[in-house]
Structure formats: structure tokens, C-alpha cells
Amino acid sequence: LTEDRIVLERYLNTDGNEDTRVLRHAFLNSFFQTGLKNLIDLAVIDRADVTPSTVVPDSMLGQSLRDRYTKVDEVPFDFSRRRLSVVVADAQGKTQMVTKGAAEEMLEICSFVEVDGAAQPFSEDKLAQIRKQVAGLNAEGLRVGEFGIADECDMVLMGFLAFLDPPKASATGAVATLEAKGVAVKVLTGDNDRVAATVCEQIGIDASNVLLGSEIDALDDAELAERAENTHLFAKLSPLQ
């Protein structure tokens, strides 16, 4: 349904302002992780490679980071944690862990939030502000990943990455043709439910009923079959689901 061509649209700090430090840490995570780089990683790397470095004169951010950092270790992605951590060291030996992942899963492991370059304890007001920011970006059809720094516990929330994977120009017509011929279109995705609903609405798929992966786990086969009849969007699914 989408172009499968993800673009990093924004890199924002927790106040919602564009911040190159957020892109820098995102690059370290995406570039140094092993295994097949997905479209999100490639979008981060591409953006850093065309963004001027604020530290190394006459250099692009991506290349300056390649030259200055080495990988120490990583905690690979899995679908239960829905996040990935990379440990890197700079030329002076300073070591840090950078973690990125789905928004809610990242908020679960963050005890601190970075404001004006300093880590502060997470307050209820700041958490509410961040959730509102994420919801607003999702409503625009942007996937939001968050990331922090530490040991996958008591982490510091540093900022957001907002990605766009626009619908194919042909998707609306294809969905209408299928439905005219009596074929119901069901969407199954690992993506955030708000993002998926926005895409569905743009191309004419009813997203008023959404079933999440966490809800599916609580249903037996008969209950799932009944819900599936009237549900067109299934979101935040694991590969097994």
C-alpha cells in the first residue's frame, strides 16, 4: 500500500525542536548495528550523509562519525523488546549505549529526559507532553521512533525520529477496485496503530475498528475469527501473529 521508500522527515529533541545531536546519536545506532539494515536505518544514514557536521569543518555528519567512533557491543533487535541498542566509543575512550525503538516501549525503560542538554527525572507533565507530541506526529502519518542512552534501564530519553512512508499513488484505486469486486481488504502491520490508521484513511480503507497484537493474544480462535470479520486494520503485530 505504501511506496516502501522511507524518508527521515524530522529529528527532534524532547521540546519538539530540530536537533542535530538527535540525528548524530541515531546515526551511531543505525550505522554500527550488525545484520541487514532496514529501511529506517538506511533513511537515518542517508540523512546524516547529507547533513553538515557541526564538529568537523567541511565534513558531512555521517562521515565525521564514521571516522571518530568504533563499535564496542550491541543488543540486537527482537519483537518482544521492539528496540535495538549499540555501544560505541569515541577516540577518547568515552563509551555510551544508544538505543532506539518503538515509542511506548522506549518510554517504559526511560527514567530521565534530556532538556537543554541535561538529564532530568521524568515528570508526569513532561511525559504527557511527549505523548502528545508523538500522537500529533502519528496523526500526520509519521512513524515515530524514540531513543535514549544507558543500559536499557533508567535510560535518558533524548529525542524523536519521524519517518514518512507515503501511500502509493495507485493504492486508492486498487482498494476501490477490489471492494467493487467483493474483495475485503485487511491490513496487517507491525506499525503503530495511529500511523497505520492514517495511511488507511488516505486510501479508503475503513480504520474505525483496530485490533492490536496485545489484544489478539487475549483472544481464542473463535473470538479472533468473529472480530476479524468486522476489523480491517490489525496493528502492532509480531511476525508470529
Coordinates of N, CA and C in Angstrom, one line a residue:
L1 N 0.8 -1.2 0.0 CA 0.0 0.0 0.0 C 0.8 1.3 0.0
T2 N 2.0 1.2 0.6 CA 2.9 2.4 0.6 C 4.1 2.2 -0.4
E3 N 4.8 3.2 -0.5 CA 5.9 3.2 -1.5 C 7.1 2.4 -1.0
D4 N 7.1 2.0 0.2 CA 8.3 1.3 0.8 C 9.6 2.1 0.6
R5 N 9.4 3.3 0.7 CA 10.6 4.3 0.5 C 10.6 5.3 1.6
I6 N 11.2 4.9 2.7 CA 11.1 5.6 4.0 C 12.1 6.8 4.0
V7 N 11.6 8.0 4.4 CA 12.4 9.2 4.5 C 12.4 9.7 5.9
L8 N 13.6 10.0 6.4 CA 13.6 10.6 7.7 C 13.2 12.1 7.6
E9 N 12.0 12.4 8.0 CA 11.5 13.8 7.9 C 12.0 14.7 8.9
R10 N 12.1 14.3 10.2 CA 12.4 15.2 11.3 C 13.2 14.5 12.3
Y11 N 14.1 15.2 13.0 CA 14.9 14.7 14.1 C 14.8 15.7 15.2
L12 N 14.0 15.4 16.3 CA 13.5 16.4 17.2 C 14.0 16.1 18.6
N13 N 14.3 17.1 19.4 CA 14.6 16.9 20.8 C 13.3 16.8 21.6
T14 N 13.3 16.7 22.9 CA 12.1 16.5 23.6 C 11.2 17.7 23.8
D15 N 11.8 18.9 23.3 CA 11.0 20.1 23.3 C 10.3 20.2 21.9
G16 N 10.5 19.3 21.0 CA 9.9 19.3 19.7 C 10.7 20.2 18.7
N17 N 12.0 20.5 19.0 CA 12.8 21.3 18.1 C 13.8 20.5 17.4
E18 N 14.1 20.8 16.1 CA 15.1 20.1 15.3 C 16.5 20.2 16.0
D19 N 17.1 19.0 16.2 CA 18.4 19.0 17.0 C 19.3 18.0 16.3
T20 N 20.5 18.5 15.8 CA 21.5 17.6 15.1 C 22.0 16.6 16.1
R21 N 22.1 16.8 17.4 CA 22.5 15.8 18.3 C 21.7 14.6 18.3
V22 N 20.4 14.7 18.0 CA 19.5 13.6 17.9 C 19.8 12.8 16.7
L23 N 20.1 13.5 15.6 CA 20.5 12.8 14.3 C 21.8 12.1 14.5
R24 N 22.7 12.7 15.2 CA 24.0 12.1 15.5 C 23.9 10.8 16.2
H25 N 23.2 10.7 17.3 CA 23.1 9.5 18.0 C 22.3 8.4 17.2
A26 N 21.3 8.9 16.5 CA 20.5 8.0 15.6 C 21.5 7.3 14.6
F27 N 22.4 8.1 14.0 CA 23.3 7.5 13.1 C 24.2 6.5 13.7
L28 N 24.7 6.8 14.9 CA 25.6 5.8 15.6 C 24.9 4.5 15.8
N29 N 23.6 4.5 16.1 CA 22.8 3.3 16.3 C 22.6 2.6 15.0
S30 N 22.2 3.3 14.0 CA 21.8 2.7 12.7 C 23.1 2.2 11.9
F31 N 24.1 2.9 12.0 CA 25.3 2.6 11.2 C 26.1 1.4 11.8
F32 N 26.2 1.4 13.1 CA 27.0 0.4 13.7 C 26.3 -0.9 14.1
Q33 N 25.0 -1.0 14.0 CA 24.3 -2.2 14.2 C 24.7 -3.2 13.1
T34 N 24.8 -4.5 13.5 CA 25.1 -5.5 12.6 C 23.8 -6.1 11.9
G35 N 24.0 -7.0 11.0 CA 22.9 -7.6 10.3 C 22.4 -6.7 9.2
L36 N 21.3 -7.1 8.6 CA 20.7 -6.4 7.4 C 20.1 -5.1 7.9
K37 N 20.5 -4.0 7.3 CA 20.0 -2.7 7.7 C 18.6 -2.5 7.1
N38 N 17.6 -2.2 7.9 CA 16.3 -2.0 7.3 C 16.1 -0.6 6.7
L39 N 14.9 -0.3 6.2 CA 14.7 1.0 5.5 C 14.8 2.2 6.5
I40 N 14.5 2.0 7.7 CA 14.6 3.1 8.7 C 16.1 3.4 8.9
D41 N 16.9 2.3 9.1 CA 18.3 2.6 9.3 C 18.9 3.3 8.1
L42 N 18.6 2.8 6.9 CA 19.1 3.5 5.7 C 18.7 4.9 5.6
A43 N 17.4 5.2 6.0 CA 16.9 6.6 6.0 C 17.7 7.5 6.9
V44 N 18.1 7.0 8.1 CA 18.9 7.7 9.0 C 20.3 8.0 8.5
I45 N 20.9 6.9 7.9 CA 22.3 7.1 7.4 C 22.3 8.0 6.2
D46 N 21.3 7.9 5.3 CA 21.2 8.8 4.2 C 21.1 10.3 4.6
R47 N 20.3 10.5 5.6 CA 20.1 11.9 6.1 C 21.4 12.5 6.7
A48 N 22.1 11.6 7.5 CA 23.3 12.1 8.1 C 24.4 12.3 7.1
D49 N 24.4 11.6 6.0 CA 25.4 11.8 4.9 C 25.2 13.0 4.1
V50 N 24.1 13.7 4.3 CA 23.9 15.0 3.5 C 23.7 16.2 4.5
T51 N 24.0 15.9 5.8 CA 23.8 17.0 6.8 C 25.2 17.4 7.2
P52 N 25.6 18.7 7.1 CA 26.9 19.1 7.5 C 27.2 18.9 9.0
S53 N 28.4 18.5 9.3 CA 28.8 18.3 10.7 C 29.0 19.6 11.4
T54 N 28.6 19.6 12.7 CA 28.7 20.8 13.5 C 30.1 20.8 14.3
V55 N 30.8 19.7 14.2 CA 32.0 19.5 14.9 C 33.2 19.5 14.0
V56 N 33.2 18.8 12.9 CA 34.3 18.7 11.9 C 34.0 19.6 10.7
P57 N 34.8 20.7 10.6 CA 34.6 21.6 9.5 C 34.7 21.0 8.1
D58 N 33.9 21.4 7.2 CA 33.9 20.9 5.8 C 33.7 19.4 5.7
S59 N 32.9 18.9 6.6 CA 32.6 17.4 6.6 C 31.1 17.2 6.8
M60 N 30.6 16.1 6.2 CA 29.3 15.7 6.5 C 29.2 14.9 7.8
L61 N 28.1 15.0 8.4 CA 27.9 14.4 9.7 C 28.2 12.9 9.7
G62 N 27.7 12.2 8.7 CA 27.9 10.7 8.7 C 29.3 10.3 8.6
Q63 N 30.1 11.0 7.7 CA 31.5 10.6 7.6 C 32.3 11.0 8.8
S64 N 32.0 12.1 9.4 CA 32.8 12.5 10.6 C 32.6 11.5 11.8
L65 N 31.3 11.0 11.9 CA 31.0 10.0 12.9 C 31.7 8.6 12.6
R66 N 31.7 8.2 11.3 CA 32.4 7.0 11.0 C 33.9 7.1 11.4
D67 N 34.5 8.3 11.2 CA 35.9 8.4 11.5 C 36.2 8.5 13.0
R68 N 35.2 8.9 13.8 CA 35.5 9.2 15.2 C 35.1 8.2 16.2
Y69 N 34.2 7.2 15.7 CA 33.7 6.2 16.7 C 34.0 4.8 16.2
T70 N 34.0 3.9 17.2 CA 34.1 2.5 16.9 C 33.1 1.8 17.7
K71 N 32.7 0.6 17.2 CA 31.6 -0.2 17.9 C 32.3 -1.0 19.0
V72 N 31.6 -1.1 20.2 CA 32.0 -1.9 21.3 C 31.2 -3.2 21.4
D73 N 29.8 -3.0 21.3 CA 28.9 -4.1 21.5 C 27.5 -3.7 21.1
E74 N 26.6 -4.7 21.1 CA 25.2 -4.3 20.8 C 24.3 -5.3 21.4
V75 N 23.0 -4.9 21.6 CA 21.9 -5.8 22.0 C 21.0 -5.8 20.8
P76 N 20.9 -6.9 20.0 CA 20.1 -6.9 18.8 C 18.6 -6.7 19.0
F77 N 18.0 -6.3 17.9 CA 16.5 -6.1 18.0 C 15.8 -7.4 18.1
D78 N 14.7 -7.4 18.9 CA 13.8 -8.5 18.8 C 12.3 -8.0 19.0
F79 N 11.3 -8.8 18.6 CA 10.0 -8.3 18.6 C 9.3 -8.2 19.9
S80 N 9.9 -8.8 21.0 CA 9.3 -8.6 22.3 C 9.8 -7.3 22.9
R81 N 11.1 -6.9 22.8 CA 11.5 -5.6 23.3 C 11.2 -4.5 22.3
R82 N 11.2 -4.8 21.0 CA 11.0 -3.7 20.0 C 11.9 -2.6 20.1
R83 N 13.2 -2.9 20.3 CA 14.2 -1.9 20.4 C 15.6 -2.5 20.1
L84 N 16.6 -1.7 19.8 CA 17.9 -2.2 19.5 C 18.9 -1.2 20.1
S85 N 20.0 -1.8 20.7 CA 21.0 -1.0 21.4 C 22.4 -1.2 20.8
V86 N 23.1 -0.1 20.6 CA 24.5 -0.2 20.2 C 25.4 0.5 21.2
V87 N 26.5 -0.1 21.5 CA 27.5 0.5 22.4 C 28.7 1.0 21.6
V88 N 29.0 2.3 21.6 CA 30.1 2.8 20.8 C 31.1 3.6 21.7
A89 N 32.3 3.8 21.2 CA 33.4 4.5 21.9 C 34.0 5.5 21.0
D90 N 34.3 6.7 21.5 CA 34.9 7.7 20.7 C 36.5 7.6 20.9
A91 N 37.2 8.5 20.2 CA 38.7 8.4 20.2 C 39.3 8.6 21.6
Q92 N 38.5 9.3 22.5 CA 39.0 9.5 23.9 C 38.6 8.3 24.8
G93 N 37.9 7.3 24.3 CA 37.5 6.2 25.1 C 36.2 6.3 25.8
K94 N 35.5 7.4 25.6 CA 34.2 7.6 26.2 C 33.2 6.6 25.6
T95 N 32.6 5.8 26.4 CA 31.7 4.7 25.9 C 30.2 5.1 26.2
Q96 N 29.3 4.9 25.3 CA 27.9 5.1 25.5 C 27.1 4.1 24.8
M97 N 25.9 3.8 25.4 CA 24.9 3.0 24.7 C 23.8 3.9 24.1
V98 N 23.5 3.6 22.9 CA 22.4 4.4 22.2 C 21.4 3.4 21.8
T99 N 20.1 3.6 22.2 CA 19.0 2.7 22.0 C 17.9 3.4 21.2
K100 N 17.4 2.7 20.2 CA 16.2 3.3 19.5 C 15.2 2.2 19.4
G101 N 13.9 2.6 19.4 CA 12.8 1.6 19.3 C 11.5 2.3 19.3
A102 N 10.5 1.5 19.3 CA 9.1 2.0 19.2 C 8.8 2.9 20.5
A103 N 8.0 3.9 20.3 CA 7.8 4.9 21.3 C 7.4 4.4 22.6
E104 N 6.3 3.7 22.7 CA 5.9 3.2 24.1 C 6.9 2.3 24.7
E105 N 7.5 1.4 24.0 CA 8.5 0.5 24.5 C 9.7 1.3 25.1
M106 N 10.1 2.4 24.4 CA 11.2 3.2 24.9 C 10.8 4.0 26.2
L107 N 9.6 4.5 26.2 CA 9.2 5.2 27.4 C 9.2 4.3 28.6
E108 N 9.0 3.0 28.4 CA 8.9 2.1 29.6 C 10.3 2.0 30.3
I109 N 11.4 2.2 29.5 CA 12.7 2.0 30.1 C 13.4 3.3 30.4
C110 N 12.8 4.4 30.2 CA 13.4 5.7 30.4 C 12.9 6.3 31.8
S111 N 13.9 6.6 32.6 CA 13.6 7.3 33.9 C 13.9 8.7 33.9
F112 N 14.7 9.1 32.8 CA 15.1 10.5 32.7 C 14.8 11.1 31.3
V113 N 14.8 12.4 31.2 CA 14.6 13.0 29.9 C 15.6 14.1 29.7
E114 N 16.1 14.3 28.5 CA 17.1 15.3 28.3 C 16.4 16.6 27.9
V115 N 16.7 17.7 28.7 CA 16.2 19.0 28.4 C 17.4 20.0 28.5
D116 N 17.5 20.7 27.4 CA 18.7 21.7 27.2 C 20.0 21.0 27.5
G117 N 20.2 19.8 27.0 CA 21.4 19.1 27.1 C 21.7 18.4 28.5
A118 N 20.8 18.5 29.4 CA 21.0 17.9 30.7 C 19.9 16.9 31.0
A119 N 20.2 15.8 31.7 CA 19.3 14.8 32.1 C 18.5 15.2 33.3
Q120 N 17.2 15.1 33.2 CA 16.3 15.4 34.4 C 15.4 14.2 34.6
P121 N 14.9 14.0 35.9 CA 14.0 13.0 36.1 C 12.7 13.2 35.3
F122 N 12.1 12.1 34.9 CA 10.8 12.2 34.1 C 9.7 12.7 35.0
S123 N 9.0 13.8 34.7 CA 7.9 14.2 35.4 C 6.6 13.8 34.7
E124 N 5.5 13.8 35.4 CA 4.2 13.4 34.7 C 3.9 14.4 33.6
D125 N 4.2 15.7 33.9 CA 3.9 16.8 32.9 C 4.7 16.6 31.6
K126 N 6.0 16.2 31.8 CA 6.9 16.1 30.6 C 6.4 14.8 29.9
L127 N 6.1 13.7 30.6 CA 5.6 12.5 29.9 C 4.3 12.8 29.1
A128 N 3.4 13.5 29.7 CA 2.2 13.9 29.0 C 2.5 14.7 27.7
Q129 N 3.4 15.7 27.9 CA 3.8 16.5 26.7 C 4.4 15.6 25.6
I130 N 5.3 14.7 26.0 CA 5.9 13.8 25.0 C 4.9 12.9 24.3
R131 N 4.0 12.4 25.1 CA 2.9 11.5 24.4 C 2.1 12.3 23.5
K132 N 1.8 13.6 23.8 CA 1.0 14.4 22.9 C 1.8 14.7 21.7
Q133 N 3.1 15.0 21.8 CA 4.0 15.2 20.6 C 3.9 14.0 19.7
V134 N 4.1 12.8 20.3 CA 4.1 11.5 19.5 C 2.8 11.3 18.8
A135 N 1.7 11.5 19.5 CA 0.4 11.4 18.9 C 0.1 12.3 17.8
G136 N 0.6 13.6 17.9 CA 0.5 14.5 16.8 C 1.3 14.1 15.6
L137 N 2.5 13.6 15.8 CA 3.3 13.2 14.6 C 2.6 12.0 14.0
N138 N 2.1 11.0 14.8 CA 1.4 9.9 14.2 C 0.2 10.2 13.4
A139 N -0.5 11.3 13.9 CA -1.7 11.7 13.2 C -1.4 12.3 11.8
E140 N -0.1 12.7 11.6 CA 0.3 13.2 10.3 C 0.8 12.1 9.4
G141 N 0.7 10.8 9.9 CA 1.1 9.7 9.2 C 2.6 9.4 9.3
L142 N 3.3 10.0 10.3 CA 4.7 9.8 10.5 C 4.9 8.7 11.6
R143 N 5.8 7.8 11.2 CA 6.2 6.8 12.2 C 7.2 7.5 13.2
V144 N 7.1 7.2 14.5 CA 8.0 7.9 15.4 C 8.7 6.8 16.2
G145 N 10.1 6.9 16.2 CA 11.0 6.1 17.0 C 11.6 7.0 18.0
E146 N 11.8 6.5 19.2 CA 12.5 7.3 20.2 C 13.8 6.6 20.6
F147 N 14.7 7.4 21.2 CA 15.9 6.7 21.6 C 16.5 7.4 22.8
G148 N 17.4 6.6 23.5 CA 18.0 7.1 24.7 C 19.4 6.5 24.9
I149 N 20.0 6.8 26.0 CA 21.4 6.5 26.3 C 21.5 5.8 27.6
A150 N 22.1 4.5 27.8 CA 22.4 3.9 29.1 C 22.4 2.4 28.9
D151 N 21.7 1.6 29.8 CA 21.9 0.1 29.8 C 20.5 -0.6 29.6
E152 N 19.6 0.0 28.8 CA 18.3 -0.5 28.6 C 17.5 -0.5 29.9
C153 N 17.9 0.3 30.9 CA 17.1 0.6 32.1 C 17.5 2.0 32.6
D154 N 16.6 2.7 33.3 CA 16.9 4.0 33.8 C 17.6 4.9 32.7
M155 N 17.1 4.8 31.5 CA 17.7 5.5 30.3 C 17.2 7.0 30.3
V156 N 18.0 7.7 29.4 CA 17.7 9.1 29.2 C 17.0 9.3 27.9
L157 N 15.8 9.7 27.8 CA 15.1 10.0 26.6 C 15.7 11.2 25.9
M158 N 16.2 11.1 24.7 CA 16.9 12.2 24.1 C 16.1 12.9 23.0
G159 N 15.3 12.1 22.3 CA 14.5 12.8 21.2 C 13.8 11.8 20.4
F160 N 13.3 12.3 19.2 CA 12.4 11.5 18.4 C 12.9 11.6 16.9
L161 N 12.6 10.5 16.2 CA 12.9 10.4 14.8 C 11.5 10.2 14.1
A162 N 11.2 11.0 13.2 CA 9.9 10.9 12.5 C 10.1 10.6 11.0
F163 N 9.5 9.4 10.6 CA 9.7 8.9 9.3 C 8.4 8.9 8.5
L164 N 8.5 9.1 7.2 CA 7.4 9.1 6.3 C 7.5 8.0 5.3
D165 N 6.5 7.1 5.2 CA 6.5 6.1 4.1 C 5.1 6.3 3.4
P166 N 5.1 7.2 2.4 CA 3.8 7.7 1.8 C 3.1 6.5 1.1
P167 N 1.7 6.7 1.0 CA 1.0 5.7 0.2 C 1.3 5.7 -1.3
K168 N 1.2 4.6 -1.9 CA 1.4 4.6 -3.4 C 0.3 5.3 -4.1
A169 N 0.6 6.0 -5.2 CA -0.4 6.7 -5.9 C -1.5 5.8 -6.4
S170 N -1.1 4.6 -6.7 CA -2.1 3.6 -7.2 C -3.0 2.9 -6.1
A171 N -2.6 3.1 -4.9 CA -3.3 2.3 -3.8 C -4.8 2.6 -3.7
T172 N -5.2 3.8 -3.7 CA -6.6 4.2 -3.6 C -7.5 3.5 -4.6
G173 N -7.0 3.6 -5.9 CA -7.8 2.9 -7.0 C -7.8 1.4 -6.9
A174 N -6.7 0.9 -6.4 CA -6.6 -0.6 -6.3 C -7.6 -1.1 -5.2
V175 N -7.6 -0.4 -4.1 CA -8.5 -0.8 -3.0 C -10.0 -0.6 -3.4
A176 N -10.3 0.4 -4.1 CA -11.7 0.6 -4.6 C -12.1 -0.4 -5.6
T177 N -11.2 -0.8 -6.5 CA -11.5 -1.9 -7.5 C -11.7 -3.2 -6.8
L178 N -10.9 -3.6 -5.8 CA -11.1 -4.8 -5.0 C -12.4 -4.8 -4.3
E179 N -12.7 -3.7 -3.7 CA -14.0 -3.7 -2.9 C -15.2 -3.8 -3.8
A180 N -15.1 -3.1 -5.0 CA -16.2 -3.2 -6.0 C -16.4 -4.6 -6.5
K181 N -15.4 -5.4 -6.5 CA -15.5 -6.8 -6.9 C -15.8 -7.8 -5.7
G182 N -16.1 -7.2 -4.5 CA -16.5 -8.0 -3.4 C -15.3 -8.5 -2.6
V183 N -14.1 -8.0 -2.8 CA -12.9 -8.4 -2.0 C -12.7 -7.5 -0.9
A184 N -12.8 -7.9 0.4 CA -12.5 -7.1 1.5 C -10.9 -7.0 1.7
V185 N -10.5 -5.8 2.0 CA -9.0 -5.5 2.2 C -8.8 -5.4 3.7
K186 N -7.9 -6.3 4.2 CA -7.5 -6.3 5.6 C -6.0 -5.9 5.6
V187 N -5.6 -5.1 6.5 CA -4.2 -4.6 6.7 C -3.7 -5.2 8.0
L188 N -2.5 -5.9 7.8 CA -1.8 -6.5 8.9 C -0.4 -5.8 9.0
T189 N -0.1 -5.2 10.1 CA 1.2 -4.4 10.1 C 1.8 -4.5 11.5
G190 N 3.1 -4.4 11.6 CA 3.8 -4.2 12.8 C 3.8 -2.8 13.3
D191 N 3.4 -1.9 12.4 CA 3.5 -0.4 12.7 C 2.5 0.0 13.8
N192 N 2.8 1.2 14.3 CA 1.9 1.9 15.2 C 0.5 2.0 14.7
D193 N -0.5 1.8 15.5 CA -1.9 1.8 15.1 C -2.4 3.2 14.5
R194 N -1.9 4.3 15.1 CA -2.3 5.6 14.7 C -1.7 5.9 13.3
V195 N -0.4 5.5 13.1 CA 0.2 5.7 11.7 C -0.6 4.9 10.7
A196 N -0.8 3.6 11.0 CA -1.5 2.7 10.1 C -2.9 3.2 9.8
A197 N -3.6 3.7 10.8 CA -5.0 4.2 10.5 C -4.9 5.5 9.6
T198 N -3.9 6.3 9.8 CA -3.8 7.5 8.9 C -3.6 7.1 7.5
V199 N -2.7 6.1 7.2 CA -2.5 5.6 5.9 C -3.8 5.0 5.3
C200 N -4.4 4.2 6.1 CA -5.7 3.5 5.7 C -6.7 4.5 5.3
E201 N -6.9 5.6 6.1 CA -7.9 6.6 5.8 C -7.6 7.3 4.5
Q202 N -6.3 7.5 4.2 CA -5.9 8.2 3.0 C -6.2 7.4 1.7
I203 N -6.3 6.1 1.8 CA -6.5 5.3 0.6 C -7.9 4.6 0.6
G204 N -8.7 4.9 1.6 CA -10.1 4.4 1.5 C -10.4 3.1 2.2
I205 N -9.5 2.7 3.2 CA -9.8 1.5 4.0 C -10.3 2.0 5.3
D206 N -11.4 1.3 5.7 CA -12.1 1.6 7.0 C -11.2 1.3 8.2
A207 N -10.7 2.3 8.9 CA -9.8 2.0 10.1 C -10.5 2.3 11.4
S208 N -11.9 2.3 11.4 CA -12.6 2.7 12.6 C -12.5 1.6 13.6
N209 N -12.3 0.3 13.2 CA -12.1 -0.8 14.1 C -10.6 -1.3 14.0
V210 N -9.9 -1.2 15.0 CA -8.5 -1.6 15.0 C -8.2 -2.6 16.1
L211 N -7.5 -3.7 15.8 CA -7.2 -4.7 16.7 C -5.7 -4.8 16.9
L212 N -5.2 -4.7 18.1 CA -3.7 -4.7 18.4 C -3.2 -6.0 18.7
G213 N -1.9 -6.2 18.4 CA -1.3 -7.5 18.7 C -1.5 -7.9 20.2
S214 N -1.4 -7.0 21.1 CA -1.6 -7.3 22.5 C -3.0 -7.8 22.8
E215 N -4.0 -7.3 22.1 CA -5.4 -7.7 22.2 C -5.6 -9.1 21.6
I216 N -4.9 -9.4 20.5 CA -5.1 -10.7 19.9 C -4.6 -11.8 20.8
D217 N -3.6 -11.6 21.6 CA -3.0 -12.6 22.5 C -4.1 -13.0 23.5
A218 N -5.0 -12.1 23.8 CA -6.1 -12.5 24.8 C -7.3 -13.2 24.2
L219 N -7.3 -13.4 22.9 CA -8.5 -14.0 22.2 C -8.2 -15.4 21.9
D220 N -9.3 -16.2 22.0 CA -9.2 -17.6 21.4 C -9.5 -17.6 19.9
D221 N -9.3 -18.7 19.2 CA -9.5 -18.7 17.8 C -10.9 -18.3 17.3
A222 N -11.9 -18.7 18.1 CA -13.3 -18.4 17.7 C -13.6 -16.9 17.9
E223 N -13.0 -16.3 19.0 CA -13.2 -14.9 19.2 C -12.5 -14.0 18.2
L224 N -11.3 -14.5 17.8 CA -10.5 -13.8 16.8 C -11.2 -13.8 15.4
A225 N -11.8 -15.0 15.1 CA -12.5 -15.1 13.8 C -13.7 -14.2 13.8
E226 N -14.4 -14.0 14.9 CA -15.5 -13.1 14.9 C -15.1 -11.7 14.8
R227 N -14.0 -11.3 15.5 CA -13.5 -9.9 15.4 C -13.0 -9.6 14.0
A228 N -12.3 -10.6 13.4 CA -11.7 -10.4 12.1 C -12.7 -10.1 11.0
E229 N -13.9 -10.5 11.2 CA -15.0 -10.3 10.2 C -15.2 -8.8 10.0
N230 N -15.2 -8.0 11.1 CA -15.5 -6.6 11.1 C -14.3 -5.7 11.4
T231 N -13.1 -6.2 11.3 CA -11.9 -5.4 11.6 C -11.1 -5.4 10.3
H232 N -10.7 -4.2 9.9 CA -9.9 -4.1 8.6 C -8.5 -3.8 8.9
L233 N -8.2 -3.3 10.1 CA -6.8 -3.0 10.5 C -6.3 -3.7 11.7
F234 N -5.2 -4.4 11.6 CA -4.6 -5.1 12.6 C -3.2 -4.6 12.8
A235 N -2.9 -3.9 13.9 CA -1.6 -3.2 14.1 C -0.8 -3.6 15.3
K236 N 0.5 -3.2 15.2 CA 1.5 -3.6 16.3 C 1.5 -5.1 16.4
L237 N 1.6 -5.8 15.3 CA 1.6 -7.3 15.3 C 3.1 -7.8 15.3
S238 N 3.3 -8.9 15.9 CA 4.6 -9.6 15.9 C 4.6 -10.5 14.6
P239 N 5.7 -10.9 14.1 CA 5.7 -11.8 12.9 C 4.9 -13.1 13.2
L240 N 4.9 -13.6 14.4 CA 4.2 -14.8 14.7 C 2.7 -14.6 14.5
Q241 N 2.2 -13.4 15.0 CA 0.8 -13.1 14.9 C 0.4 -12.9 13.4

